[in-house]
XYZ file of C-alpha atoms in Angstrom:
457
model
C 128.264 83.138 106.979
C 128.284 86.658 106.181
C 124.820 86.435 104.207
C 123.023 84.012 106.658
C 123.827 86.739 109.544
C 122.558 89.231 106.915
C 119.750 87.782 105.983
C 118.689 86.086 109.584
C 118.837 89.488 111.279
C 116.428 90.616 109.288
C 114.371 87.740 108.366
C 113.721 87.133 111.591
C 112.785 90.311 112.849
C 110.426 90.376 109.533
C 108.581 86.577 110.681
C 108.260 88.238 113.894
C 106.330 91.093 112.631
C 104.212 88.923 110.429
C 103.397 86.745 113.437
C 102.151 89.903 115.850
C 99.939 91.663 112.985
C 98.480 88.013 112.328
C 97.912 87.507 115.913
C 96.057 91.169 116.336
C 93.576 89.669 114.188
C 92.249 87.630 116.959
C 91.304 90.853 118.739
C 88.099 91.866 118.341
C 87.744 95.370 116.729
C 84.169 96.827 116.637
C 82.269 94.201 115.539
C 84.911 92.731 113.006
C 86.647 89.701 114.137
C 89.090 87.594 111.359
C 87.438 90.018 108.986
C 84.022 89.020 109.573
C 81.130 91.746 110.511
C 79.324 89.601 113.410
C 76.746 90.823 115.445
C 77.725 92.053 119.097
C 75.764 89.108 120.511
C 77.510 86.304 118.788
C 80.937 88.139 118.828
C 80.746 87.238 122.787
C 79.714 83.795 121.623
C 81.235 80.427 123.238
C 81.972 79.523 119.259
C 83.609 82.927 118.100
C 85.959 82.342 121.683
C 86.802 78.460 120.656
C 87.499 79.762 117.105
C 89.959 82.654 118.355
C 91.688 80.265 120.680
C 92.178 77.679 118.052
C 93.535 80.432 115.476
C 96.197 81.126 118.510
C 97.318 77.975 119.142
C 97.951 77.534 115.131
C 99.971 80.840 114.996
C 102.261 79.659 118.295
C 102.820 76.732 116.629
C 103.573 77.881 113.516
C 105.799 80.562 115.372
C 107.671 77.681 116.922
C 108.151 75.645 113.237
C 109.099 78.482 111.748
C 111.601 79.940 114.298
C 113.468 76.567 113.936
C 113.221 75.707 110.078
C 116.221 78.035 108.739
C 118.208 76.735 111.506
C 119.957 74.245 109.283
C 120.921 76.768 106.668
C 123.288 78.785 109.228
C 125.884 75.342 108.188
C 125.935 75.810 104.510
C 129.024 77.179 102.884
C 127.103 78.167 99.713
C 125.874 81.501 99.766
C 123.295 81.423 96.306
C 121.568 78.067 98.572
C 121.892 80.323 101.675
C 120.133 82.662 99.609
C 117.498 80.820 97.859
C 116.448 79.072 100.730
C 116.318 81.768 102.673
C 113.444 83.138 100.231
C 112.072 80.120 100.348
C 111.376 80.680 103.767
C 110.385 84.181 103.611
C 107.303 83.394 101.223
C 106.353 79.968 103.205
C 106.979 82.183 106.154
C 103.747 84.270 104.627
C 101.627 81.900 103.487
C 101.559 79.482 106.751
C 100.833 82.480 108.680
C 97.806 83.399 106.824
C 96.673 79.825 106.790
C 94.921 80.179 110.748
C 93.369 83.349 109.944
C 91.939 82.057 107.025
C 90.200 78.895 108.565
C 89.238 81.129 111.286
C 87.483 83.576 108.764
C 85.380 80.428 106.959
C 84.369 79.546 110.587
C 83.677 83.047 111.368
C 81.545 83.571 107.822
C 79.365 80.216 108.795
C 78.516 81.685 111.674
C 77.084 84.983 110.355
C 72.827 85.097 109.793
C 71.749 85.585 106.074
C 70.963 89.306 105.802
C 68.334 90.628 104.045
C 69.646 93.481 101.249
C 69.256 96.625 101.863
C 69.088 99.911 99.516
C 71.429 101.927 101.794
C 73.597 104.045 100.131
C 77.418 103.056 100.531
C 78.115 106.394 102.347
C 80.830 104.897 104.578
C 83.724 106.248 103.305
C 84.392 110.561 101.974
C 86.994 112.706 101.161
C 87.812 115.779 103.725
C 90.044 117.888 101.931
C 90.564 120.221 104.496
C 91.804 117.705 107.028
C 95.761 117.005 106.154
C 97.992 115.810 108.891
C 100.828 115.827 106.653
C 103.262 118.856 106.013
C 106.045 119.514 104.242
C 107.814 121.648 107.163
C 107.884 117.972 109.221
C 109.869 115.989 106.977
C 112.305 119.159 105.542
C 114.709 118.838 108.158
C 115.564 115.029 107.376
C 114.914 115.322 103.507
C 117.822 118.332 103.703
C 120.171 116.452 106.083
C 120.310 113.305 104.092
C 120.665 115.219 101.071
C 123.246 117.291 102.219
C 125.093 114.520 103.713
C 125.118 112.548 100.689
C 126.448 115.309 98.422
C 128.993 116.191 101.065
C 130.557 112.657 101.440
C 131.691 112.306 98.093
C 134.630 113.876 97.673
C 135.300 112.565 101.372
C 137.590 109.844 102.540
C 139.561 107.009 100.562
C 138.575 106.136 96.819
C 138.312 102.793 98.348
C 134.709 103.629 100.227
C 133.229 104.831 96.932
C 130.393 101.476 97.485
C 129.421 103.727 101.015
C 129.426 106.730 99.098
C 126.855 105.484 96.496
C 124.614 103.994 98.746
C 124.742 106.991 101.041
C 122.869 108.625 97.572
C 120.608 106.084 97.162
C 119.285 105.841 101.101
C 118.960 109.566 100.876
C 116.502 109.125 98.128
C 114.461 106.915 100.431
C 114.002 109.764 103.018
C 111.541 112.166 100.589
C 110.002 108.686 99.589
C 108.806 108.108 103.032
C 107.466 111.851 102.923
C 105.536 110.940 99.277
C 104.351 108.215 101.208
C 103.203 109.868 104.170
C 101.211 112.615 101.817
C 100.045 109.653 99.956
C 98.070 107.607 102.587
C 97.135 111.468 103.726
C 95.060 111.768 101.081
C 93.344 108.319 101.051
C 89.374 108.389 101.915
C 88.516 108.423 105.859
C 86.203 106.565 107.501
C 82.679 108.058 108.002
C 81.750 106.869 111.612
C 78.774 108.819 112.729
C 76.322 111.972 111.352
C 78.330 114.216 113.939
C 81.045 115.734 111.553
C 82.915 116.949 114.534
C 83.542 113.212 115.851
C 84.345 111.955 111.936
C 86.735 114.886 112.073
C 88.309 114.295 115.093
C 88.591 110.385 114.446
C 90.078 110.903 110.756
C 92.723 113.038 112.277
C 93.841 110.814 114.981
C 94.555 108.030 112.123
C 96.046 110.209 110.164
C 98.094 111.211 112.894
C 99.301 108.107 114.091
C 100.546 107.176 110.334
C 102.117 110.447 109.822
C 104.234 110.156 112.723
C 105.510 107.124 111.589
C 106.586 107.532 108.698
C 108.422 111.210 109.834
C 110.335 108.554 112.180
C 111.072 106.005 109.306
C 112.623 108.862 107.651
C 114.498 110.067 110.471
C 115.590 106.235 111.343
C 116.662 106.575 107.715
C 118.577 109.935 108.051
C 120.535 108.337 111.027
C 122.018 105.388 108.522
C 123.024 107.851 106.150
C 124.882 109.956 108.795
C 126.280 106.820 110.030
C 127.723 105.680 106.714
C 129.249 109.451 105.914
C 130.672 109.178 109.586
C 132.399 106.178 108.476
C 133.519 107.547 105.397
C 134.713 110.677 106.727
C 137.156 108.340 109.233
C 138.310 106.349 106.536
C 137.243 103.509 108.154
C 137.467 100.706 105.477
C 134.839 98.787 107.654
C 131.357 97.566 105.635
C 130.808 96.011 108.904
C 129.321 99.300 110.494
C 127.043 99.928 107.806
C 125.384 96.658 108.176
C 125.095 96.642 111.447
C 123.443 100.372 110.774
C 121.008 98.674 108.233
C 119.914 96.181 110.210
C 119.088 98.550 113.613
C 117.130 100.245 111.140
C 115.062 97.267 110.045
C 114.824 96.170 113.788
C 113.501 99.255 114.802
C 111.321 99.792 111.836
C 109.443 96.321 112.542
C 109.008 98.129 116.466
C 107.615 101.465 115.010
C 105.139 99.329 112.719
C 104.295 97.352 115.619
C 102.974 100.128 118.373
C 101.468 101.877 114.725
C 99.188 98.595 114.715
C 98.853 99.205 118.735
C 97.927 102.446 118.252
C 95.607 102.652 115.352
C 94.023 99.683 117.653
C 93.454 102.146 120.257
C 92.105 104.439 118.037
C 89.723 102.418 116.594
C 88.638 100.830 120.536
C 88.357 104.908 121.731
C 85.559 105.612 118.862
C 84.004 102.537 118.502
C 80.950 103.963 120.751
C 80.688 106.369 118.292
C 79.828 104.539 115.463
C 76.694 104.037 114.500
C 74.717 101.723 112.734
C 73.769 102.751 109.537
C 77.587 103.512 108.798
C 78.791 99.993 109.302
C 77.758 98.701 106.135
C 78.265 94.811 106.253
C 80.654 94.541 102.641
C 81.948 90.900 103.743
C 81.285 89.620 100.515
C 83.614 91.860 98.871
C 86.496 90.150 100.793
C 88.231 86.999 99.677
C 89.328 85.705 103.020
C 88.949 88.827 104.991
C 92.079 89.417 103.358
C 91.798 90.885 99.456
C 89.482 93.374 98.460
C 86.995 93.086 95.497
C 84.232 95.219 94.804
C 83.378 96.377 91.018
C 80.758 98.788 92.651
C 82.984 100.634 94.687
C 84.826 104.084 93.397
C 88.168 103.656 95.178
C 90.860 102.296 94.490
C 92.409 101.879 98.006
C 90.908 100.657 100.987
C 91.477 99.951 104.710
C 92.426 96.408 105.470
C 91.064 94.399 107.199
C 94.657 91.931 107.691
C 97.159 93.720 108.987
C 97.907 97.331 108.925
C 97.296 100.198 106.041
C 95.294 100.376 103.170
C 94.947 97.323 99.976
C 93.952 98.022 96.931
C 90.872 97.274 95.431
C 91.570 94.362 93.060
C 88.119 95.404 91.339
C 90.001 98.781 89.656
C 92.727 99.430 87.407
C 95.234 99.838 90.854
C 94.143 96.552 92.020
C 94.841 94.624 89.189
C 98.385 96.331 88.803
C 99.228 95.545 92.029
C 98.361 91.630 91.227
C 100.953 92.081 88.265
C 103.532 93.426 89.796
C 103.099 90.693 92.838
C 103.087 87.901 89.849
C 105.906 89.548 88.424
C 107.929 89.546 92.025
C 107.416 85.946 92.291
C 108.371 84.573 88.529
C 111.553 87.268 89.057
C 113.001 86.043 92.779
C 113.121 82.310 91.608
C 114.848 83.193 88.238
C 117.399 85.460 90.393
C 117.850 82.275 92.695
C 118.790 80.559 89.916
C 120.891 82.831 88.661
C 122.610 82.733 91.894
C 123.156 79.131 91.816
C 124.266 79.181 88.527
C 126.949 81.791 89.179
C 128.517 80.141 91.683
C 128.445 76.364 90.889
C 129.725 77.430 87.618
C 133.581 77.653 87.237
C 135.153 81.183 85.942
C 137.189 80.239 82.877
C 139.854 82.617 80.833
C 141.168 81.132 76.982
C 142.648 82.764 74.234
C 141.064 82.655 71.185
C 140.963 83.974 67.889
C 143.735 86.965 69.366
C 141.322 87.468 71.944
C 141.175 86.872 75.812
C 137.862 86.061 76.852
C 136.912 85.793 80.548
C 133.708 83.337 80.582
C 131.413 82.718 83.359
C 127.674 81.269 82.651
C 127.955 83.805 79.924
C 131.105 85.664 77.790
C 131.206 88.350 80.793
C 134.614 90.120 78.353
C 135.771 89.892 76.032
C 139.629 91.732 75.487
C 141.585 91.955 71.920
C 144.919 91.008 72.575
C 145.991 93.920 70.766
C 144.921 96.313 72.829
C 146.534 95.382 75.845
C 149.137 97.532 76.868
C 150.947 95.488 79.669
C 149.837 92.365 81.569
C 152.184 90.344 84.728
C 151.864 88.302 87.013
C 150.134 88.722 90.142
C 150.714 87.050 93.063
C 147.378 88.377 95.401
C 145.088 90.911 95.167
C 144.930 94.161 96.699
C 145.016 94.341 100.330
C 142.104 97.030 100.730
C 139.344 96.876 98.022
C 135.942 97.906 97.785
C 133.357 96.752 95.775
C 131.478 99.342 93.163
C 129.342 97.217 91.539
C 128.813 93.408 90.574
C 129.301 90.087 93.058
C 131.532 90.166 95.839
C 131.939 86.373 97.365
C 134.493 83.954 99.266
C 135.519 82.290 95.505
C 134.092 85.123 93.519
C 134.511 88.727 93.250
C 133.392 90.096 89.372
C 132.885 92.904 88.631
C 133.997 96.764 89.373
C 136.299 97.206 92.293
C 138.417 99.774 94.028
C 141.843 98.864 94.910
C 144.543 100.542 96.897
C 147.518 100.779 94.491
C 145.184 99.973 91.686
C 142.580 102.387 91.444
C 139.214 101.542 89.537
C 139.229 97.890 87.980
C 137.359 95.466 86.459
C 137.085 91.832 88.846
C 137.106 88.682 87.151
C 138.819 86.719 90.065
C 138.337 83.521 92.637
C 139.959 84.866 95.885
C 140.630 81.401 96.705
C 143.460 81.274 94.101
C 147.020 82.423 94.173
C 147.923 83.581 90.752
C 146.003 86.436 88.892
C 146.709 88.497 85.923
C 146.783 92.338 85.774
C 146.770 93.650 82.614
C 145.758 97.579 80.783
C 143.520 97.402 77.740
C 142.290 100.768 76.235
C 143.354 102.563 79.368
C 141.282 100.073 81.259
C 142.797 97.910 84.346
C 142.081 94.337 84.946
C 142.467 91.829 86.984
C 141.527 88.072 85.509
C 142.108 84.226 86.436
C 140.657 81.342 85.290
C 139.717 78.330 87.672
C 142.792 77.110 88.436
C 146.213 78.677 88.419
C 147.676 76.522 86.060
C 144.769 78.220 83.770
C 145.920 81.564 84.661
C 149.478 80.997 83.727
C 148.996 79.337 80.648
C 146.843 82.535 79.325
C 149.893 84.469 81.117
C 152.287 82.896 78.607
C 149.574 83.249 75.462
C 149.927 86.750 76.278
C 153.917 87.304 77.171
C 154.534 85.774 73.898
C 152.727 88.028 71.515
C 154.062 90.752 69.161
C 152.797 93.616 71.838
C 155.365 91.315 74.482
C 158.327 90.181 72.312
């Protein structure tokens, strides 16, 4: 239940945001509609209007399908299905919404006149070097505050919140990212609109603007998790609840923040768009697979503003471009093979034997593998720790494997199913574990493998 809530309270949120920047598309912006350069008469056309409204009652219906679809999952006790279908959804989630826009930007292209070529130069596009939005000074106050916070927590509060601690350190990584980010996209091309430098000035600035103050309130959004965790830490309060609930506000409000961006750049763009003239709106729609992906051999950069959605693409033309389709490629082969992996782990039963003098724990793989003579002591154990945190591995209902932190333990190594009643602890090399097999009677039987050996008798 725990991952569906998870995983639904930000999925959702995510769909939602998918479905808005899909829907802006039906907006007219300049003379661009679904990606298409149209001219002004035939973007007030009866046709371009019966297209848009079709391409809206496709994305409210899809909305609706969608909304409902994962419904079913919220029942399943399995949390690797939970998972995989979950990403299931996510990526069908992405490609139905793109299917309206599409159709609407094949309609849109049939419409267009053949043009004649011209030799214009492609002059639409220049770097301003002396116009940066983006300072350092903005984003110090967060980047020090998460840092500080995250060094400070650590040798705060219980052993036991050592998980909080870590990822305390890894969010406050993110909040100098967003700044990289933020300097990043503030040195991207701008958009030459007119011969008047003064009004391309003005214009770049305003975008750059709007996408500099969002991401200085992603990383203060960010900052306010981090405090939130080393508030929680500094109480002791052995609650992961408050941290998720922390996480997910953050997504939530993220999704808003990129949501009036979109708004905004929107108004932007509608505030200038008597300013630009003619011979700077180059008509490149047959660079553009679907309005959509960017591909243009002849053109010098490697980033570009999209014409889907929000932010730049890359140009799939130039080394960036095709990088970015291998890493995408990659992302998809890995999240199935993780799914799997998933499923695997817990369909598979955890399974401890002696053999050769040697206890091996065994799950999908030989996960350890312990010499009997190096174990130091090993009993009975009748449950687990009260209180214990996770530091690393999988933490489940009938699984938990891995390294934990429990009170009156300390540090150990998991190799455990919750579910059952009778575990082993044992030392090896200094090392604590705690181990049973898939049933109790399992656990016992190693339990009397290992009472009766020399290190025992």
């Amino acid at each position: 239940m725990i991952m569906n809530i998870i995983l639904g309270a930000t999925m959702y949120p995510t769909m939602l945001l998918v479905f808005l920047i899909t829907r802006k598309q039906t907006l007219k912006r300049s003379n661009l509609i679904f990606g298409v350069h149209l001219p002004k008469e035939q973007m007030e056309s009866e046709e371009v209007k019966r297209i848009t409204e079709r391409c809206r009652k496709q994305l409210n219906l899809v909305l609706a399908e969608m909304i409902l679809l994962p419904i079913p999952i919220f029942f399943l006790k399995h949390y690797s299905v939970e998972f995989t279908l979950w990403m299931l959804w996510f990526f069908l989630n992405l490609v139905v919404m793109s299917v309206p826009f599409i159709l609407a930007n094949k309609k849109a292209l049939k419409l267009k006149e053949p043009r004649e070529e011209t030799s214009t130069p492609f002059i639409r596009h220049v770097e301003l070097n002396i116009l940066r939005t983006v300072k350092l000074k903005d984003f110090l106050p967060a980047i020090l505050i998460s840092a500080a916070a995250a060094i400070a927590v650590f040798p705060a509060g219980s052993e036991l919140l050592l998980p909080l601690k870590i990822v305390a350190a890894i969010f406050a990584v993110l909040t100098p990212l967003f700044y990289l980010t933020a300097l990043w996209m503030d040195r991207l091309p701008v958009m030459v609109i007119s011969e008047d430098s003064k009004i391309n000035t003005t214009y770049a600035r305003a975008r750059k603007t709007v996408w500099k103050n969002t991401w200085l309130w992603m990383s203060w959004l960010n900052t306010a998790v981090i405090l939130t965790t080393v508030i929680t830490v500094l109480l002791d309060f052995h609650c992961y609840t408050v941290f998720l609930i922390a996480t997910i506000l953050e997504s939530l409000l993220g999704i808003l923040l990129l949501v009036r961006t979109g708004k905004t750049m929107q108004l932007v763009d509608q505030k200038y768009a008597p300013e630009l003239e003619p011979a700077f709106d180059k008509d490149d729609d047959q660079y553009w697979i679907w309005g959509m992906f960017y591909y243009n051999p002849s053109d010098k950069r490697s980033w570009v503003e999209k014409r889907f959605g929000i932010g730049t693409t890359a140009n799939m033309a130039k080394n960036t471009g095709k990088a970015t389709v291998v890493v995408a490629v990659l992302a998809l082969i890995w999240i199935p093979f993780m799914c799997i992996w998933m499923i695997l782990g817990e369909f598979t039963p955890m399974h401890i034997y002696v053999k050769e003098n040697t206890v091996i724990c065994h799950h999908v793989k030989e996960d350890y593998v312990i010499p009997m003579d190096t174990i130091e002591n090993a009993f009975l154990l009748e449950e687990l720790p009260a209180t214990r945190g996770r530091i690393n591995g999988t933490g489940a209902e009938d699984m938990e494997k891995g390294k934990y932190n429990g009170k009156g333990v300390g540090m150990y190594t998991s190799f455990v199913n919750p579910q059952n009643s009778a575990f082993i602890q044992l030392v090896a090399e200094g090392k604590t574990y705690i181990i049973c097999g898939e049933t109790d009677a399992e656990t016992l039987e190693v339990l009397d493998a290992l009472l009766t050996t020399e290190n025992f008798s």
